CSV table of C-alpha atoms in Angstrom, one decimal:
chain,number,residue,atom,x,y,z
L,1,GLY,CA,-2.5,-8.5,18.3
L,2,ALA,CA,-3.1,-10.7,15.3
L,3,GLY,CA,-2.8,-7.9,12.8
L,4,VAL,CA,-2.4,-4.2,12.4
L,5,SER,CA,-5.4,-2.4,14.0
L,6,GLN,CA,-6.5,1.1,13.1
L,7,THR,CA,-9.0,3.2,14.9
L,8,PRO,CA,-11.5,4.6,14.2
L,9,SER,CA,-12.5,2.8,11.1
L,10,ASN,CA,-14.5,5.9,10.0
L,11,LYS,CA,-14.1,9.5,11.0
L,12,VAL,CA,-16.3,12.4,9.9
L,13,THR,CA,-15.1,15.8,10.9
L,14,GLU,CA,-15.8,19.4,10.0
L,15,LYS,CA,-13.4,21.5,8.0
L,16,GLY,CA,-10.9,23.3,10.3
L,17,LYS,CA,-11.1,20.7,13.1
L,18,TYR,CA,-8.2,18.6,14.5
L,19,VAL,CA,-8.2,14.8,14.1
L,20,GLU,CA,-6.1,12.0,15.4
L,21,LEU,CA,-5.9,8.6,13.8
L,22,ARG,CA,-4.4,5.7,15.7
L,23,CYS,CA,-2.4,2.7,14.5
L,24,ASP,CA,-1.6,-0.4,16.6
L,25,PRO,CA,1.1,-2.4,14.8
L,26,ILE,CA,1.7,-6.1,15.0
L,27,SER,CA,3.4,-6.8,18.4
L,28,GLY,CA,7.2,-6.7,18.0
L,29,HIS,CA,7.3,-4.9,14.6
L,30,THR,CA,9.8,-2.1,14.7
L,31,ALA,CA,8.9,-0.5,11.4
L,32,LEU,CA,5.7,1.4,10.9
L,33,TYR,CA,4.4,3.2,7.9
L,34,TRP,CA,1.5,5.6,7.1
L,35,TYR,CA,0.0,5.9,3.7
L,36,ARG,CA,-2.9,7.9,2.3
L,37,GLN,CA,-5.3,6.5,-0.4
L,38,SER,CA,-7.5,8.9,-2.2
L,39,LEU,CA,-10.5,7.8,-4.2
L,40,GLY,CA,-9.4,6.0,-7.3
L,41,GLN,CA,-5.7,6.2,-6.5
L,42,GLY,CA,-3.1,3.9,-5.1
L,43,PRO,CA,-1.7,4.4,-1.6
L,44,GLU,CA,0.7,7.3,-1.3
L,45,PHE,CA,3.6,7.2,1.2
L,46,LEU,CA,3.4,9.7,4.1
L,47,ILE,CA,5.9,8.7,6.8
L,48,TYR,CA,8.1,5.8,8.0
L,49,PHE,CA,9.1,5.1,11.6
L,50,GLN,CA,11.9,2.8,12.7
L,51,GLY,CA,11.4,2.4,16.4
L,52,THR,CA,10.4,5.7,17.9
L,53,GLY,CA,12.0,7.9,15.3
L,54,ALA,CA,10.6,9.1,12.0
L,55,ALA,CA,13.2,7.8,9.6
L,56,ASP,CA,11.5,9.3,6.5
L,57,ASP,CA,8.7,11.9,6.7
L,58,SER,CA,9.2,13.1,3.1
L,59,GLY,CA,5.6,12.2,2.2
L,60,LEU,CA,3.8,14.4,4.7
L,61,PRO,CA,2.0,16.9,2.4
L,62,ASN,CA,2.4,20.0,4.7
L,63,ASP,CA,3.0,21.1,8.3
L,64,ARG,CA,-0.7,20.4,9.2
L,65,PHE,CA,0.3,16.7,9.2
L,66,PHE,CA,2.3,15.2,12.0
L,67,ALA,CA,2.8,11.7,13.3
L,68,VAL,CA,4.3,10.3,16.5
L,69,ARG,CA,5.3,7.0,17.9
L,70,PRO,CA,6.6,7.8,21.4
L,71,GLU,CA,7.1,4.3,22.7
L,72,GLY,CA,8.0,2.5,19.5
L,73,SER,CA,4.7,0.7,19.2
L,74,VAL,CA,1.4,2.6,18.8
L,75,SER,CA,1.5,5.5,16.4
L,76,THR,CA,-0.8,8.5,16.0
L,77,LEU,CA,-1.3,10.5,12.8
L,78,LYS,CA,-2.4,14.0,13.6
L,79,ILE,CA,-4.0,16.4,11.2
L,80,GLN,CA,-4.6,20.1,12.2
L,81,ARG,CA,-7.1,22.5,10.5
L,82,THR,CA,-8.5,19.7,8.3
L,83,GLU,CA,-9.5,20.6,4.8
L,84,ARG,CA,-11.9,18.8,2.4
L,85,GLY,CA,-8.9,17.7,0.4
L,86,ASP,CA,-7.7,15.6,3.3
L,87,SER,CA,-10.6,13.2,2.8
L,88,ALA,CA,-9.1,9.8,2.1
L,89,VAL,CA,-8.4,6.4,3.6
L,90,TYR,CA,-5.4,6.5,5.8
L,91,LEU,CA,-3.5,3.2,5.9
L,92,CYS,CA,-1.0,2.0,8.4
L,93,ALA,CA,1.4,-0.9,7.9
L,94,SER,CA,4.1,-2.5,10.1
L,95,SER,CA,7.0,-4.9,9.5
L,96,SER,CA,9.7,-6.6,11.5
L,97,ASP,CA,12.3,-5.0,9.3
L,98,ARG,CA,15.2,-3.4,11.1
L,99,GLY,CA,16.5,-1.5,8.1
L,100,GLN,CA,17.8,-4.7,6.5
L,101,GLY,CA,15.1,-4.9,4.0
L,102,ASN,CA,13.3,-7.8,2.4
L,103,THR,CA,10.5,-8.2,4.9
L,104,GLU,CA,6.8,-8.1,4.4
L,105,ALA,CA,4.7,-5.1,5.4
L,106,PHE,CA,1.3,-5.9,6.9
L,107,PHE,CA,-1.4,-3.4,6.3
L,108,GLY,CA,-4.4,-2.4,8.5
L,109,GLN,CA,-7.9,-1.9,7.1
L,110,GLY,CA,-7.5,1.8,7.2
L,111,THR,CA,-9.3,4.8,8.6
L,112,ARG,CA,-11.7,6.5,6.2
L,113,LEU,CA,-11.6,10.2,7.0
L,114,THR,CA,-14.3,12.5,5.6
L,115,VAL,CA,-14.0,16.2,6.0
L,116,VAL,CA,-17.2,18.1,5.5
J,1,ALA,CA,12.7,8.5,-9.2
J,2,GLN,CA,10.5,5.5,-9.0
J,3,SER,CA,7.0,5.1,-10.3
J,4,VAL,CA,4.5,2.5,-11.4
J,5,THR,CA,1.9,2.5,-14.2
J,6,GLN,CA,-1.0,0.1,-14.2
J,7,LEU,CA,-2.8,-0.1,-17.6
J,8,GLY,CA,-6.5,-0.5,-17.2
J,9,SER,CA,-8.3,0.7,-14.1
J,10,HIS,CA,-11.0,-2.0,-14.7
J,11,VAL,CA,-10.5,-5.5,-16.1
J,12,SER,CA,-13.4,-8.0,-16.6
J,13,VAL,CA,-12.9,-11.7,-17.3
J,14,SER,CA,-15.1,-14.7,-17.3
J,15,GLU,CA,-14.7,-17.4,-14.6
J,16,GLY,CA,-12.0,-19.9,-15.8
J,17,ALA,CA,-10.4,-17.4,-18.2
J,18,LEU,CA,-6.9,-16.1,-18.0
J,19,VAL,CA,-6.2,-13.1,-15.8
J,20,LEU,CA,-3.6,-10.6,-17.0
J,21,LEU,CA,-3.1,-7.4,-15.1
J,22,ARG,CA,-0.4,-5.1,-16.5
J,23,CYS,CA,2.2,-3.2,-14.6
J,24,ASN,CA,5.1,-1.1,-15.9
J,25,TYR,CA,7.7,0.5,-13.7
J,26,SER,CA,10.2,3.3,-13.8
J,27,SER,CA,13.2,3.0,-11.6
J,28,SER,CA,16.7,4.4,-11.6
J,29,VAL,CA,18.0,1.4,-9.7
J,30,PRO,CA,17.3,-2.3,-9.9
J,31,PRO,CA,13.8,-2.4,-8.5
J,32,TYR,CA,12.0,-4.5,-5.9
J,33,LEU,CA,8.5,-5.1,-7.2
J,34,PHE,CA,5.3,-6.2,-5.5
J,35,TRP,CA,1.7,-7.1,-6.2
J,36,TYR,CA,-0.9,-6.4,-3.5
J,37,VAL,CA,-4.6,-7.3,-3.4
J,38,GLN,CA,-7.3,-5.4,-1.6
J,39,TYR,CA,-10.6,-7.1,-1.0
J,40,PRO,CA,-13.6,-4.8,-0.1
J,41,ASN,CA,-13.3,-3.5,3.5
J,42,GLN,CA,-10.0,-5.2,4.0
J,43,GLY,CA,-6.4,-4.2,4.2
J,44,LEU,CA,-3.8,-4.7,1.5
J,45,GLN,CA,-2.5,-8.2,1.3
J,46,LEU,CA,0.8,-9.2,-0.3
J,47,LEU,CA,0.4,-11.5,-3.3
J,48,LEU,CA,4.0,-11.8,-4.4
J,49,LYS,CA,7.3,-9.9,-4.6
J,50,TYR,CA,10.3,-9.8,-6.8
J,51,THR,CA,13.6,-9.1,-5.1
J,52,SER,CA,16.2,-9.9,-7.7
J,53,ALA,CA,16.1,-13.7,-7.5
J,54,ALA,CA,14.1,-15.7,-10.0
J,55,THR,CA,12.4,-13.5,-12.6
J,56,LEU,CA,9.2,-15.7,-12.5
J,57,VAL,CA,7.7,-15.2,-9.1
J,58,LYS,CA,4.9,-17.4,-7.8
J,59,GLY,CA,2.5,-16.0,-5.2
J,60,ILE,CA,-0.6,-17.0,-3.3
J,61,ASN,CA,-3.9,-18.1,-4.7
J,62,GLY,CA,-2.3,-19.3,-8.0
J,63,PHE,CA,-1.0,-15.9,-9.1
J,64,GLU,CA,2.4,-15.3,-10.6
J,65,ALA,CA,4.3,-12.5,-12.2
J,66,GLU,CA,7.3,-12.2,-14.4
J,67,PHE,CA,9.9,-9.5,-14.2
J,68,LYS,CA,11.1,-8.4,-17.6
J,69,LYS,CA,13.8,-5.9,-17.4
J,70,SER,CA,13.9,-5.2,-21.1
J,71,GLU,CA,10.2,-4.2,-21.1
J,72,THR,CA,10.3,-2.7,-17.5
J,73,SER,CA,7.2,-4.8,-16.8
J,74,PHE,CA,5.9,-7.0,-14.0
J,75,HIS,CA,2.6,-8.2,-15.2
J,76,LEU,CA,0.4,-10.4,-13.0
J,77,THR,CA,-1.2,-13.5,-14.3
J,78,LYS,CA,-3.4,-16.4,-13.3
J,79,PRO,CA,-4.3,-19.2,-15.7
J,80,SER,CA,-7.9,-19.6,-14.5
J,81,ALA,CA,-10.0,-16.9,-12.8
J,82,HIS,CA,-12.2,-17.7,-9.8
J,83,MET,CA,-15.1,-15.6,-8.6
J,84,SER,CA,-13.2,-15.1,-5.3
J,85,ASP,CA,-10.4,-13.3,-7.3
J,86,ALA,CA,-12.7,-10.2,-7.7
J,87,ALA,CA,-10.8,-7.4,-5.9
J,88,GLU,CA,-8.5,-4.5,-6.6
J,89,TYR,CA,-4.9,-5.2,-7.4
J,90,PHE,CA,-2.0,-2.8,-6.8
J,91,CYS,CA,1.5,-3.0,-8.3
J,92,ALA,CA,4.2,-1.3,-6.3
J,93,VAL,CA,7.9,-0.7,-6.4
J,94,SER,CA,10.0,-0.1,-3.3
J,95,ASP,CA,13.2,1.7,-2.5
J,96,LEU,CA,16.3,-0.5,-1.8
J,97,ASN,CA,15.6,-0.6,1.9
J,98,PHE,CA,11.9,-1.5,1.5
J,99,ASN,CA,11.1,1.6,3.5
J,100,LYS,CA,8.8,3.3,1.0
J,101,PHE,CA,6.5,1.8,-1.6
J,102,TYR,CA,5.3,3.6,-4.7
J,103,PHE,CA,2.0,2.2,-5.7
J,104,GLY,CA,0.2,2.2,-9.0
J,105,SER,CA,-3.4,3.5,-9.2
J,106,GLY,CA,-4.8,0.0,-9.1
J,107,THR,CA,-6.8,-2.3,-11.3
J,108,LYS,CA,-10.2,-3.6,-10.3
J,109,LEU,CA,-10.8,-7.1,-11.4
J,110,ASN,CA,-14.3,-8.3,-12.1
J,111,VAL,CA,-15.0,-12.0,-12.6
J,112,LYS,CA,-18.2,-12.9,-14.5
J,113,PRO,CA,-19.9,-16.2,-13.9
């Protein structure tokens, strides 16, 4: 597609429920990133994929958070047993970088998750 | 460890006035620095980046930033503000492989007519 697409744009869920957030990167981009942006804060790194593998998942806050990218394209961020503190905008970005650096990351519009 | 501090969560300028958004970084290695802009209901868009070439970096929409190692700063400027510049601006530093960005908390720019 023309840009990074994230669905849904908004998600409201009840505390304790399971949610999945989807990211469609720019076609051909091998690198994919997830960030979380809480109200009044800058984006915070969660996880980075190079191809199908998670090259760096050091930003995932706990084991309730998990992300996959099984075919090296679309990625899904999964949150189990959601808590009110998980409410934030979840941003996805992709780039053509193959670990060489110095390429631009393109961000999607984000999914606003609200846990009630 | 790498981090970014943006001084001033809100900045208000008059149309035609100078825009100055401040960013200071902390990095244990030579940094790569970025400015992103976020318009309402849109994704982050890259304005400019410093990757150890020229210390004065020119970006889109008339913005530029100067890397000053002695001051550990990367302030964003624009000589004359336009109404369309109203947005939130984020400064970021990346690791050497550009695999992870550390963002500041953002500065919301308001442009008054």
